Short mmCIF file of C-alpha atoms in Angstrom, two decimals:
data_model
loop_
_atom_site.label_atom_id
_atom_site.label_comp_id
_atom_site.label_asym_id
_atom_site.label_seq_id
_atom_site.Cartn_x
_atom_site.Cartn_y
_atom_site.Cartn_z
CA UNK A 1 19.51 -11.83 24.31
CA UNK A 2 20.53 -8.41 25.01
CA UNK A 3 17.83 -6.09 26.85
CA UNK A 4 15.57 -4.41 24.58
CA UNK A 5 15.39 -0.50 24.52
CA UNK A 6 13.18 2.15 23.36
CA UNK A 7 14.03 4.42 20.25
CA UNK A 8 12.31 6.68 17.72
CA UNK A 9 11.03 9.10 20.63
CA UNK A 10 9.70 6.25 22.32
CA UNK A 11 7.68 4.97 19.43
CA UNK A 12 9.57 1.47 19.07
CA UNK A 13 11.06 -1.10 21.50
CA UNK A 14 13.95 -2.46 19.65
CA UNK A 15 15.04 -6.02 20.55
CA UNK A 16 18.91 -6.38 18.99
CA UNK A 17 19.84 -9.97 18.01
CA UNK A 18 22.59 -11.29 20.17
CA UNK A 19 24.06 -13.13 17.25
CA UNK A 20 22.50 -11.19 14.11
CA UNK A 21 21.89 -12.75 10.95
CA UNK A 22 21.48 -9.60 9.10
CA UNK A 23 17.64 -9.80 9.24
CA UNK A 24 15.28 -7.07 10.68
CA UNK A 25 11.49 -6.96 11.46
CA UNK A 26 9.06 -4.26 12.02
CA UNK A 27 6.49 -5.72 14.35
CA UNK A 28 2.63 -4.82 15.42
CA UNK A 29 0.65 -6.35 18.07
CA UNK A 30 -3.02 -7.01 17.83
CA UNK A 31 -5.80 -6.02 20.14
CA UNK A 32 -8.86 -4.97 17.76
CA UNK A 33 -6.81 -1.61 16.98
CA UNK A 34 -7.95 -0.40 20.38
CA UNK A 35 -6.22 -2.52 22.67
CA UNK A 36 -2.82 -4.13 23.27
CA UNK A 37 0.61 -3.03 24.58
CA UNK A 38 4.52 -3.80 24.09
CA UNK A 39 4.34 -6.00 27.20
CA UNK A 40 1.65 -8.46 25.83
CA UNK A 41 2.99 -11.77 24.82
CA UNK A 42 2.38 -11.35 21.18
CA UNK A 43 4.63 -8.31 21.34
CA UNK A 44 7.25 -9.02 23.89
CA UNK A 45 7.57 -12.80 23.74
CA UNK A 46 7.49 -13.04 19.77
CA UNK A 47 9.88 -10.44 19.71
CA UNK A 48 12.20 -11.90 22.18
CA UNK A 49 11.98 -15.31 20.37
CA UNK A 50 12.67 -14.18 17.15
CA UNK A 51 15.67 -11.93 18.21
CA UNK A 52 17.17 -14.91 20.24
CA UNK A 53 17.14 -16.53 16.59
CA UNK A 54 18.81 -13.73 14.92
CA UNK A 55 16.51 -11.14 13.71
CA UNK A 56 16.63 -7.42 15.22
CA UNK A 57 13.20 -6.77 16.05
CA UNK A 58 11.65 -3.54 16.20
CA UNK A 59 8.26 -3.71 17.99
CA UNK A 60 5.76 -0.45 17.53
CA UNK A 61 3.75 1.08 20.04
CA UNK A 62 1.37 2.49 17.88
CA UNK A 63 -1.44 4.68 18.75
CA UNK A 64 -4.56 3.11 19.67
CA UNK A 65 -8.24 3.64 18.50
CA UNK A 66 -10.80 4.73 20.99
CA UNK A 67 -12.46 2.25 23.51
CA UNK A 68 -15.57 1.54 21.87
CA UNK A 69 -18.68 2.17 23.73
CA UNK A 70 -19.66 -0.59 26.04
CA UNK A 71 -16.40 -2.30 25.79
CA UNK A 72 -14.27 -2.70 29.11
CA UNK A 73 -10.94 -0.60 29.08
CA UNK A 74 -7.83 -2.47 29.69
CA UNK A 75 -5.89 -3.49 33.42
CA UNK A 76 -3.83 -0.24 32.71
CA UNK A 77 -7.33 1.79 32.57
CA UNK A 78 -6.57 3.75 29.45
CA UNK A 79 -9.13 6.55 29.01
CA UNK A 80 -11.89 6.03 26.14
CA UNK A 81 -9.99 8.69 23.96
CA UNK A 82 -7.95 7.67 21.15
CA UNK A 83 -6.80 7.63 17.35
CA UNK A 84 -8.71 6.80 14.40
CA UNK A 85 -7.03 5.68 10.94
CA UNK A 86 -4.41 6.67 9.89
CA UNK A 87 -2.83 7.31 13.18
CA UNK A 88 -1.45 3.83 13.70
CA UNK A 89 -0.81 2.99 10.17
CA UNK A 90 1.33 6.28 10.14
CA UNK A 91 3.25 5.09 13.14
CA UNK A 92 4.23 1.73 11.38
CA UNK A 93 5.45 3.69 8.50
CA UNK A 94 7.42 5.82 11.05
CA UNK A 95 8.80 2.82 12.57
CA UNK A 96 9.73 1.13 9.04
CA UNK A 97 11.62 4.37 7.96
CA UNK A 98 13.28 4.60 11.42
CA UNK A 99 14.67 0.82 11.00
CA UNK A 100 15.47 1.54 7.41
CA UNK A 101 17.59 4.46 8.40
CA UNK A 102 19.36 2.77 11.28
CA UNK A 103 19.81 -0.48 9.72
CA UNK A 104 23.54 -0.20 9.70
CA UNK A 105 24.05 0.47 13.35
CA UNK A 106 21.68 -2.26 14.17
CA UNK A 107 23.59 -4.71 12.18
CA UNK A 108 20.46 -5.20 9.83
CA UNK A 109 20.85 -5.68 5.89
CA UNK A 110 18.52 -3.21 4.32
CA UNK A 111 17.35 -5.63 1.74
CA UNK A 112 16.47 -8.05 4.58
CA UNK A 113 13.85 -6.03 6.35
CA UNK A 114 10.33 -7.52 7.08
CA UNK A 115 7.30 -6.22 8.05
CA UNK A 116 4.51 -8.09 10.30
CA UNK A 117 2.10 -8.37 12.94
CA UNK A 118 -0.82 -10.31 14.40
CA UNK A 119 -4.78 -9.78 14.07
CA UNK A 120 -5.06 -6.08 13.79
CA UNK A 121 -1.56 -5.61 13.73
CA UNK A 122 -1.58 -7.92 10.82
CA UNK A 123 -3.77 -5.72 9.23
CA UNK A 124 -1.39 -2.59 10.05
CA UNK A 125 1.58 -4.45 8.51
CA UNK A 126 -0.39 -5.40 5.23
CA UNK A 127 -1.81 -1.81 5.16
CA UNK A 128 1.31 -0.10 5.43
CA UNK A 129 3.05 -2.13 2.70
CA UNK A 130 0.34 -1.05 0.53
CA UNK A 131 0.74 2.59 1.38
CA UNK A 132 4.51 1.98 0.62
CA UNK A 133 3.65 0.58 -2.92
CA UNK A 134 1.48 3.83 -3.32
CA UNK A 135 4.34 5.94 -2.63
CA UNK A 136 6.73 3.88 -4.90
CA UNK A 137 8.88 3.48 -1.65
CA UNK A 138 11.33 0.67 -0.79
CA UNK A 139 9.58 -2.26 -0.11
CA UNK A 140 9.70 -4.98 3.04
CA UNK A 141 11.47 -8.10 1.81
CA UNK A 142 8.80 -10.32 3.50
CA UNK A 143 5.39 -9.72 5.25
CA UNK A 144 4.50 -12.06 7.92
CA UNK A 145 1.03 -12.22 9.17
CA UNK A 146 -0.28 -14.03 11.93
CA UNK A 147 -3.99 -14.47 12.08
CA UNK A 148 -4.61 -11.13 10.83
CA UNK A 149 -7.85 -9.47 10.23
CA UNK A 150 -7.91 -7.73 6.82
CA UNK A 151 -11.53 -7.51 5.82
CA UNK A 152 -14.35 -5.30 7.51
CA UNK A 153 -17.23 -7.30 5.86
CA UNK A 154 -15.45 -10.92 5.55
CA UNK A 155 -17.19 -13.65 3.77
CA UNK A 156 -19.16 -16.26 5.75
CA UNK A 157 -17.04 -19.10 6.85
CA UNK A 158 -17.42 -22.48 5.17
CA UNK A 159 -19.41 -25.56 6.37
CA UNK A 160 -16.51 -27.12 7.91
CA UNK A 161 -15.15 -24.01 9.92
CA UNK A 162 -18.47 -23.06 10.78
CA UNK A 163 -19.07 -26.38 12.24
CA UNK A 164 -15.77 -26.06 14.34
CA UNK A 165 -16.74 -23.04 15.65
CA UNK A 166 -20.18 -24.29 16.61
CA UNK A 167 -18.30 -27.22 18.45
CA UNK A 168 -16.00 -24.68 20.26
CA UNK A 169 -18.26 -21.63 21.29
CA UNK A 170 -15.48 -19.93 23.11
CA UNK A 171 -13.35 -19.35 19.88
CA UNK A 172 -16.66 -18.42 18.17
CA UNK A 173 -16.28 -14.64 19.04
CA UNK A 174 -15.75 -12.85 15.54
CA UNK A 175 -18.87 -12.58 13.91
CA UNK A 176 -19.86 -10.32 11.19
CA UNK A 177 -21.26 -7.32 13.49
CA UNK A 178 -18.49 -7.24 15.72
CA UNK A 179 -15.71 -7.25 12.97
CA UNK A 180 -17.53 -4.23 11.28
CA UNK A 181 -17.96 -2.50 14.62
CA UNK A 182 -14.19 -3.03 15.01
CA UNK A 183 -13.41 -1.34 11.98
CA UNK A 184 -15.81 1.47 12.06
CA UNK A 185 -14.52 2.18 15.41
CA UNK A 186 -10.77 2.32 14.02
CA UNK A 187 -11.68 4.41 11.04
CA UNK A 188 -14.08 6.66 13.02
CA UNK A 189 -17.06 6.26 10.73
CA UNK A 190 -18.21 3.93 7.85
CA UNK A 191 -16.22 1.42 6.19
CA UNK A 192 -17.63 2.44 2.84
CA UNK A 193 -15.06 3.69 0.33
CA UNK A 194 -12.49 3.10 3.24
CA UNK A 195 -8.84 3.49 1.91
CA UNK A 196 -6.95 0.02 1.08
CA UNK A 197 -4.38 1.16 3.80
CA UNK A 198 -7.31 0.57 6.07
CA UNK A 199 -8.84 -2.52 4.72
CA UNK A 200 -6.06 -4.54 2.89
CA UNK A 201 -8.45 -7.22 2.10
CA UNK A 202 -10.14 -5.12 -0.50
CA UNK A 203 -7.22 -4.80 -2.68
CA UNK A 204 -7.47 -6.30 -6.24
CA UNK A 205 -5.12 -8.17 -7.95
CA UNK A 206 -4.02 -5.25 -9.87
CA UNK A 207 -3.14 -3.12 -6.71
CA UNK A 208 -1.21 -6.13 -5.50
CA UNK A 209 1.46 -6.68 -8.26
CA UNK A 210 4.34 -5.42 -6.27
CA UNK A 211 3.28 -6.72 -2.90
CA UNK A 212 6.42 -8.40 -1.34
CA UNK A 213 6.33 -12.46 -0.70
CA UNK A 214 4.16 -13.29 2.02
CA UNK A 215 3.68 -15.75 4.92
CA UNK A 216 0.34 -15.69 6.35
CA UNK A 217 -0.32 -18.06 9.53
CA UNK A 218 -4.12 -18.45 10.22
CA UNK A 219 -5.75 -19.81 13.23
CA UNK A 220 -7.42 -23.06 12.81
CA UNK A 221 -10.78 -22.26 14.73
CA UNK A 222 -10.86 -18.68 13.85
CA UNK A 223 -13.48 -16.86 11.92
CA UNK A 224 -11.01 -14.18 10.88
CA UNK A 225 -9.32 -16.88 9.05
CA UNK A 226 -11.61 -16.18 6.21
CA UNK A 227 -10.38 -13.06 5.56
CA UNK A 228 -6.49 -14.06 5.58
CA UNK A 229 -7.54 -16.75 3.08
CA UNK A 230 -9.34 -14.23 1.01
CA UNK A 231 -6.16 -11.94 0.79
CA UNK A 232 -4.07 -15.10 -0.02
CA UNK A 233 -6.33 -15.73 -3.11
CA UNK A 234 -6.07 -11.91 -4.49
CA UNK A 235 -2.28 -12.37 -3.98
CA UNK A 236 -2.24 -15.54 -6.13
CA UNK A 237 -4.40 -14.00 -8.76
CA UNK A 238 -1.74 -11.14 -8.75
CA UNK A 239 0.97 -13.62 -9.10
CA UNK A 240 2.68 -13.09 -5.90
CA UNK A 241 4.80 -15.67 -3.67
CA UNK A 242 2.23 -16.29 -0.98
CA UNK A 243 2.39 -19.15 1.43
CA UNK A 244 -0.77 -19.83 3.75
CA UNK A 245 -0.69 -22.10 6.97
CA UNK A 246 -3.43 -23.00 8.99
CA UNK A 247 -1.88 -23.79 12.64
CA UNK A 248 -3.58 -27.01 13.55
CA UNK A 249 -5.69 -27.00 16.90
CA UNK A 250 -5.46 -23.15 17.59
CA UNK A 251 -8.14 -20.45 18.41
CA UNK A 252 -7.56 -16.75 17.34
CA UNK A 253 -4.35 -15.36 19.46
CA UNK A 254 -2.08 -18.43 19.78
CA UNK A 255 1.02 -16.04 19.72
CA UNK A 256 -0.47 -14.65 22.92
CA UNK A 257 -0.26 -17.74 24.72
CA UNK A 258 3.36 -18.97 24.62
CA UNK A 259 2.49 -22.13 26.62
CA UNK A 260 0.87 -23.54 23.78
CA UNK A 261 2.78 -25.78 21.63
CA UNK A 262 1.81 -23.99 18.69
CA UNK A 263 3.03 -20.84 19.52
CA UNK A 264 6.64 -21.99 19.03
CA UNK A 265 5.86 -23.77 16.05
CA UNK A 266 4.69 -20.41 14.56
CA UNK A 267 7.55 -18.70 15.58
CA UNK A 268 10.14 -21.35 13.97
CA UNK A 269 7.94 -20.91 10.91
CA UNK A 270 8.89 -16.97 10.76
CA UNK A 271 12.35 -17.48 11.86
CA UNK A 272 12.96 -20.02 9.15
CA UNK A 273 11.57 -17.66 6.47
CA UNK A 274 13.60 -14.56 7.97
CA UNK A 275 16.88 -16.62 7.98
CA UNK A 276 15.93 -17.58 4.20
CA UNK A 277 15.88 -13.89 2.99
CA UNK A 278 18.73 -13.48 0.33
CA UNK A 279 21.38 -11.09 1.44
CA UNK A 280 22.32 -7.93 -0.49
CA UNK A 281 24.74 -8.60 -3.27
CA UNK A 282 28.35 -7.19 -2.48
CA UNK A 283 29.13 -3.75 -3.54
CA UNK A 284 30.77 -3.33 -6.52
CA UNK A 285 34.78 -2.63 -6.24
CA UNK A 286 35.75 1.04 -6.66
CA UNK A 287 37.48 1.72 -9.67
CA UNK A 288 40.94 2.98 -9.66
CA UNK A 289 40.84 6.94 -9.81
CA UNK A 290 41.96 8.62 -13.01
CA UNK A 291 45.39 10.29 -13.11
CA UNK A 292 44.97 13.86 -12.35
CA UNK A 293 45.06 16.22 -15.43
CA UNK A 294 48.69 17.37 -14.29
CA UNK A 295 50.24 14.06 -15.02
CA UNK A 296 48.33 13.45 -18.30
CA UNK A 297 49.36 16.82 -19.82
CA UNK A 298 52.42 15.73 -21.27
CA UNK A 299 51.25 12.21 -22.48
CA UNK A 300 51.07 11.67 -26.14
CA UNK A 301 47.72 11.93 -27.56
CA UNK A 302 46.33 13.79 -24.46
CA UNK A 303 45.79 17.20 -23.48
#
């Protein structure tokens, strides 16, 4: 694969496909809205893997929310300062517009551009899509969500998931209080009356009638799976094409652990769906130009 490069004033890192199949993907990493970067595996490794399979990937270095009080800063030692909604969502929309405008030179079919992300990045991808619908703008051909968080107040897990979480305490790290605090930090205030762009899982079927075909890959022992399943149910109720997979044996964030076999399985799921996107119909042939008026002047029955 060719080397990635920065574009859009440093907002994105582009991973051009060496043998492009015409598909493109705007991709957002996870990190609870406040952490993560373009070098983490679920950003860099995922983009590289999909680019090696024919998709040009535009990975978004979106603005992060503040580091919450009491949370540890990342290894780079970023300051606690940050940005609340809609900053990160705006950045994803900017990246979307940039790819659409530059599709031709990147050898991407504008009708075969997808959007997606992991965890909080999945939220950003789904939320940006809802904002595009509100604007009556061109929509992604496909939405790819890996273990997304889509609700600030998510339903309790069913008995089977609760038992699995109890059996694997290390995986049980997304309780209701933590998730709500994560969203309040992202929003900079209460989750009450938050826009759908920030909490896409609140979308009703009537809000989703134009939502693109979607593939959700959830973690197996992951409480955030509940929000992905709830969003999928709303998409089904809206009559939208939706496939939901629970990747067996996984905890949250398996794409950030490329050494796990499940990470490559998910990559293949995404690559297969991207490659299957229908190509744009061929442009109609240009009709022959009419004869100039000077040639028609002497023709019978004409000017």
